[in-house]
Short mmCIF file of C-alpha atoms and ligand atoms in Angstrom, two decimals:
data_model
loop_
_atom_site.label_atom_id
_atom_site.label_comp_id
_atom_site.label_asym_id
_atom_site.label_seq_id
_atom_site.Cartn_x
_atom_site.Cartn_y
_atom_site.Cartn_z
CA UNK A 1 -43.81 -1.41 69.54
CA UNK A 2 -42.62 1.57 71.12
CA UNK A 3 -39.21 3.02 69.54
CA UNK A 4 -37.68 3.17 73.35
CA UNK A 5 -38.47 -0.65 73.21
CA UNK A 6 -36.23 -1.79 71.02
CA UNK A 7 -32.90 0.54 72.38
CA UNK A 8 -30.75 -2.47 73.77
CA UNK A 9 -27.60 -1.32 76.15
CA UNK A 10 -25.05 -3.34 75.04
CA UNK A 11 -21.48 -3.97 77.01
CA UNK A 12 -18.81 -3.80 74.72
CA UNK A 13 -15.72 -3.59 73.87
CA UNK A 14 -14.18 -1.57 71.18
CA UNK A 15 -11.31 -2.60 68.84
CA UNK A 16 -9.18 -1.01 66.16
CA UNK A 17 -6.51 -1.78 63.57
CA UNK A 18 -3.38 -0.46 63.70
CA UNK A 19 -0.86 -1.06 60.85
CA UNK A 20 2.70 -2.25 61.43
CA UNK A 21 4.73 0.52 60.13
CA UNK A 22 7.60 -1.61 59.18
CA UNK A 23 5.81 -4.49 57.16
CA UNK A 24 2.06 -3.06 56.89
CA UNK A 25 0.94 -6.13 58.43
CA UNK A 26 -2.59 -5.15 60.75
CA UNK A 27 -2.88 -5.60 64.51
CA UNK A 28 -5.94 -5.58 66.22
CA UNK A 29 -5.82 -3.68 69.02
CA UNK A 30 -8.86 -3.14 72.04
CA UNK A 31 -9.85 0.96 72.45
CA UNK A 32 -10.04 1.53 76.27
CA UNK A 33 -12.70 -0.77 78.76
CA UNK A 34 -15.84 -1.82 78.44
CA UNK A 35 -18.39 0.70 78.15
CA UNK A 36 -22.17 0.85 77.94
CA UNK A 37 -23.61 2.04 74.13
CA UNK A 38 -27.15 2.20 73.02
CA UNK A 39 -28.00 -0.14 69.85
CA UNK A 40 -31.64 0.22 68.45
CA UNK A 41 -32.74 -3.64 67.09
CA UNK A 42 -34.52 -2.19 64.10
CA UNK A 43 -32.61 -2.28 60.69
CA UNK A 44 -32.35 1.05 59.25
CA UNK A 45 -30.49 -0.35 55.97
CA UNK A 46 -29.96 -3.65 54.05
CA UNK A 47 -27.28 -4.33 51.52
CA UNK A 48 -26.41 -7.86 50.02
CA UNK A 49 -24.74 -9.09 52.88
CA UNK A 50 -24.92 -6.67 55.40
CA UNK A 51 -27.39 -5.12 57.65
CA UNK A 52 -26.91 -2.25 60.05
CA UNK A 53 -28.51 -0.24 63.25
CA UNK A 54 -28.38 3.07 65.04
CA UNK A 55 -26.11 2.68 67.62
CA UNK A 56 -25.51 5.70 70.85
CA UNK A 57 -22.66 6.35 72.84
CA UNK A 58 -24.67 5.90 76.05
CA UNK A 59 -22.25 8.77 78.10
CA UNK A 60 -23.14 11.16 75.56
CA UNK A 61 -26.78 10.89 75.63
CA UNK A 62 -27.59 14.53 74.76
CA UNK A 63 -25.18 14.36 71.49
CA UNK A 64 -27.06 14.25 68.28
CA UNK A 65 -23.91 11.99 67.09
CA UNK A 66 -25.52 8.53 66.31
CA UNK A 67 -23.32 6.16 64.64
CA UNK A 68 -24.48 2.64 62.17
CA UNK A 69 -23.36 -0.64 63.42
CA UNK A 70 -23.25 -3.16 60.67
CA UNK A 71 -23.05 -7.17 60.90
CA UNK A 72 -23.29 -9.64 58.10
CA UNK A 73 -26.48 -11.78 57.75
CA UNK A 74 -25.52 -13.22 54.35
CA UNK A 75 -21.72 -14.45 53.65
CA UNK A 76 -22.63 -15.00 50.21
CA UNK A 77 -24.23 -18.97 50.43
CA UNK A 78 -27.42 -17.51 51.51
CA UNK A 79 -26.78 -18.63 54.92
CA UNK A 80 -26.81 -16.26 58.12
CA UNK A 81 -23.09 -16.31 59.74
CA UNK A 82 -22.20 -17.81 63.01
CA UNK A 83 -20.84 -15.05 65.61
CA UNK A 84 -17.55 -16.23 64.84
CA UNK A 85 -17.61 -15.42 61.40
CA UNK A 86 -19.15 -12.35 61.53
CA UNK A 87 -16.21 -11.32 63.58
CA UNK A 88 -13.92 -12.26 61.17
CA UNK A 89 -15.27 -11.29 58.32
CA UNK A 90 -15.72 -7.71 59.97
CA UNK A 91 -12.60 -7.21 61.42
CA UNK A 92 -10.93 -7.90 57.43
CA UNK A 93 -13.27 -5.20 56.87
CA UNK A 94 -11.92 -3.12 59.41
CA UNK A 95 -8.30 -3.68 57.90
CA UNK A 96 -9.32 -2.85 54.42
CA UNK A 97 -10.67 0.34 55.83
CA UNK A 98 -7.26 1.37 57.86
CA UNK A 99 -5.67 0.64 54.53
CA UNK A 100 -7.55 3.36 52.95
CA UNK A 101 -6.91 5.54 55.92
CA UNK A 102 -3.74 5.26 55.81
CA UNK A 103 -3.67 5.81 51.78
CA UNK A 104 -5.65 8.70 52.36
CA UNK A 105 -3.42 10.32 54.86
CA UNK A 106 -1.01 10.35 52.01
CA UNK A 107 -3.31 11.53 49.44
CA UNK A 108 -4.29 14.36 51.41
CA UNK A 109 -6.73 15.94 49.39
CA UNK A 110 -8.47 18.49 51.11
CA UNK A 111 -11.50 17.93 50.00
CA UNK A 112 -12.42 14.40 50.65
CA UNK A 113 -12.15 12.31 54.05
CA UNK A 114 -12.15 9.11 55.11
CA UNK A 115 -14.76 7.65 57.94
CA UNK A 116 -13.32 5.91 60.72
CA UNK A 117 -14.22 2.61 61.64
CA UNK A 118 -14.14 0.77 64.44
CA UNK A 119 -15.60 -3.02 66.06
CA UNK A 120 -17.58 -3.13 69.08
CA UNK A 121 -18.02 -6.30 70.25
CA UNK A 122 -20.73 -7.38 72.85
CA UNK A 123 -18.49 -8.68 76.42
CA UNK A 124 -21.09 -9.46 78.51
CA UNK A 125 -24.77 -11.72 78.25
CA UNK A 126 -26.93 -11.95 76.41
CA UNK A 127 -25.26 -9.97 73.29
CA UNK A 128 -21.73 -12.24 74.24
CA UNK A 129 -19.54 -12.49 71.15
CA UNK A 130 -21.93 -10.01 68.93
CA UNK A 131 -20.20 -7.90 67.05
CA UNK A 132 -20.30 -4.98 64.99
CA UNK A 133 -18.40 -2.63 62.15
CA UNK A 134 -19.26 0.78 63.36
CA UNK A 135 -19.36 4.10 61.36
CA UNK A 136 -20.20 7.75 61.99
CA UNK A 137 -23.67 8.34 60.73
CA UNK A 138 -23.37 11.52 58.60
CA UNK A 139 -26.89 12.78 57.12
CA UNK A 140 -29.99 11.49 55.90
CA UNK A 141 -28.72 12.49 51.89
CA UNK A 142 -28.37 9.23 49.75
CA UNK A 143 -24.99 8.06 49.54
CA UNK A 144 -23.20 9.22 46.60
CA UNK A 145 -21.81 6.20 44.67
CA UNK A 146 -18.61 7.30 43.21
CA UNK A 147 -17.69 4.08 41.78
CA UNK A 148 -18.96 0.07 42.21
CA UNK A 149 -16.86 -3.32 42.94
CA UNK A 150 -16.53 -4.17 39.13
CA UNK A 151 -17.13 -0.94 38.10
CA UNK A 152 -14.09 2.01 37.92
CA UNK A 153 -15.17 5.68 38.46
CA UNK A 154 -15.23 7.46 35.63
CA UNK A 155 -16.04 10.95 36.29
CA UNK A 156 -14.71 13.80 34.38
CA UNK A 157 -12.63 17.41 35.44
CA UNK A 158 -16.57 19.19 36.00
CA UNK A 159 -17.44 16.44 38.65
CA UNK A 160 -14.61 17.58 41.35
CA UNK A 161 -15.72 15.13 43.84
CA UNK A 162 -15.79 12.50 41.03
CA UNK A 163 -12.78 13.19 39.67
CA UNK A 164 -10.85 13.20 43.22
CA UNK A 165 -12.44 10.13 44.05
CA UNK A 166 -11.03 8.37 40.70
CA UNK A 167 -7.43 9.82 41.12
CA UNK A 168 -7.95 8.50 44.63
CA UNK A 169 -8.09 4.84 43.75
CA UNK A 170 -5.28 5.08 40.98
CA UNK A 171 -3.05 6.14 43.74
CA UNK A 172 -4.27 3.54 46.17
CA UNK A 173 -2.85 0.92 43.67
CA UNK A 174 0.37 3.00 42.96
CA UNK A 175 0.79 3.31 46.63
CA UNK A 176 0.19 0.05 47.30
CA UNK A 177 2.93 -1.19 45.45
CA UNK A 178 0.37 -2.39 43.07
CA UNK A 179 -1.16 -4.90 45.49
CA UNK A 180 -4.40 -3.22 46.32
CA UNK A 181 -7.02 -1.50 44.61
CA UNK A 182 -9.38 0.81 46.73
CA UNK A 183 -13.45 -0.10 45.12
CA UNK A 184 -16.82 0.54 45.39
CA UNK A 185 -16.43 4.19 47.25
CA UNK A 186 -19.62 5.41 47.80
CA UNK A 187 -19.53 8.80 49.39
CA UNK A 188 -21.74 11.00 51.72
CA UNK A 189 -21.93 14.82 51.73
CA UNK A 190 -21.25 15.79 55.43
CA UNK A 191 -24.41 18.34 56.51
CA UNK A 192 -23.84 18.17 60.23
CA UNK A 193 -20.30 17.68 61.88
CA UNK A 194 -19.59 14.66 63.82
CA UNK A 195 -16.95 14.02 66.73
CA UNK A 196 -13.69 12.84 65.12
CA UNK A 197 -14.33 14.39 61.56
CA UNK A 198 -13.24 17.95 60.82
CA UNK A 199 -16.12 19.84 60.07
CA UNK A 200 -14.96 21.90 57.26
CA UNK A 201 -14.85 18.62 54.81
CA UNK A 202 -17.60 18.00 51.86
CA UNK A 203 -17.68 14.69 50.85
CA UNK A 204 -16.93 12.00 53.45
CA UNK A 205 -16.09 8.32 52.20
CA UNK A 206 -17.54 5.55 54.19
CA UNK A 207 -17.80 1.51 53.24
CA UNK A 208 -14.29 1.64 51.19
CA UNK A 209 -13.70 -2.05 49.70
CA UNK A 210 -10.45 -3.64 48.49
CA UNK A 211 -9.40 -5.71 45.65
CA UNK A 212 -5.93 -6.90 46.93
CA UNK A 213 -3.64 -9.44 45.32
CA UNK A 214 -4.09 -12.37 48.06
CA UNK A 215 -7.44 -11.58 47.51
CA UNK A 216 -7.87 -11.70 51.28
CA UNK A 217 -9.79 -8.21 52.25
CA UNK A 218 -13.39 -10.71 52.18
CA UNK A 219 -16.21 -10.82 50.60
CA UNK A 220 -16.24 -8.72 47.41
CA UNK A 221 -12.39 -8.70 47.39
CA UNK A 222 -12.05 -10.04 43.67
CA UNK A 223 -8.20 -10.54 43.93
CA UNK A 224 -6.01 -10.00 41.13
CA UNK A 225 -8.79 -10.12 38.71
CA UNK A 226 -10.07 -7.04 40.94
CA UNK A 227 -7.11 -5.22 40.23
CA UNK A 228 -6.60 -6.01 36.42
CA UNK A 229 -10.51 -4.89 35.49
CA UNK A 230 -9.63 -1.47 37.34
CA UNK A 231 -6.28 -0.73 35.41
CA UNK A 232 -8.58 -1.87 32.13
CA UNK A 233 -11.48 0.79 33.10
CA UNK A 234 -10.05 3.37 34.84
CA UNK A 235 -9.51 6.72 32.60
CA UNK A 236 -6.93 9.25 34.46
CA UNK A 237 -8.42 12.66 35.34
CA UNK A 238 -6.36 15.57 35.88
CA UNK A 239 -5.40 14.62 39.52
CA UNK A 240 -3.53 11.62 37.88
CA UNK A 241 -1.32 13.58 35.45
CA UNK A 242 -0.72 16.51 38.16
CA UNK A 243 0.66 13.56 40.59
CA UNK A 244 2.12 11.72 37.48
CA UNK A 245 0.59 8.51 38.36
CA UNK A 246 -0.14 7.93 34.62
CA UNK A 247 3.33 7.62 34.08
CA UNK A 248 3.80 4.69 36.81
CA UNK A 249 1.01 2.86 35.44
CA UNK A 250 1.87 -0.82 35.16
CA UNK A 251 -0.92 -1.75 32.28
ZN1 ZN B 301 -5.33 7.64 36.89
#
């Protein structure tokens, strides 16, 4: 099979979370009209639960930019998810990752950034209520996994990346009000710039997970338990003491 044989256009329609800036609380919100993208029905990686695909802007056709579109094929019984429940288990995805946005934004460490997310979801026959968690593709490099779902970074002051990434998720949870816990960062280094990134970054974070009190970020979200085996694990770095979080930590 040809690799032009297995490009799909898909008609979607693209949504994004917004955050309430009074109570936090998410909003989904739709990103402009329906437009045309390319999706290529081969899977190009496999995690536990998730799969995901090259997907093109289909306007840009001459951009380089290509972009993975994840959906969940396992919801942790082993059994493939309805449409429905892909789309709601994605878009809690999508709100754990404006969480971390908007953490970040606060964080502001210039050497570290965020990926932005986004759900396109299929409006018209045959893809009809498809849907998909959508990412900038960065580079070919192997993710660099700065720290796992049970498992708190602990990088010391030589690994800068590392130790940025650590100081990062302390804050989430100070930030937070203690009521969320930002997990299992893997991070990519950025070779090539892509549309909505600033090119001058290193190390991009992509795939951020939550542990949040309710417990209600989704699969892997490991509640208040979550939280309680970070505070045990997590060692500050320098970051920490220069923003005094080690002071405000509730342990
Ligand atoms: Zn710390």
């Amino acid at each position: 099979m040809s690799t032009i044989g297995i490009n799909q256009i898909v008609v979607v329609q693209e949504y994004f979370v917004s955050l309430d800036e009074f109570n936090c609380h998410p909003i989904l919100c739709t990103q402009g009209d329906l437009v045309e993208i390319i999706l290529q029905l081969l899977v190009f990686a496999e995690g536990l639960s998730k799969r995901a695909y090259w997907l093109r802007q289909k306007t840009d056709p001459l951009s380089m930019s290509a972009y993975m579109a994840k959906v969940l094929y396992n919801d942790g019984t082993g059994t493939k998810p309805s449409p429905l429940a892909n789309w709601e288990h994605l878009q809690q995805e999508l709100v754990g990752a404006e969480q971390a946005q908007d953490i970040f934004a606060v964080f502001q460490e210039q050497s570290l950034e965020v990926a932005q997310s986004t759900i396109m979801k299929a409006g018209l026959p045959p893809h009809q209520g498809c849907s998909w968690l959508v990412e900038p593709y960065l580079s070919q490099e192997k993710p660099i996994k700065f720290s796992g779902t049970d498992i708190a970074g602990r990088h010391g002051g030589e690994n800068h990346a590392g130790s940025m990434v650590d100081a990062l998720a302390h804050f989430s949870y100070i930030h937070s009000m203690q009521s969320l816990v930002l997990v299992d960062l893997p991070g990519i280094p950025q070779v090539n710039t892509h549309p909505g990134l600033p090119g001058n970054v290193p190390i991009v974070l992509f795939n951020v997970q939550t542990h949040t009190q309710e417990g209600s970020s989704g699969l892997g979200d490991q509640g208040q338990a979550g939280i309680d085996n970070f505070l045990v694990q997590h060692e500050c770095v320098a970051l920490c003491v220069q923003l005094q979080l080690n002071t405000l930590m509730d342990m």
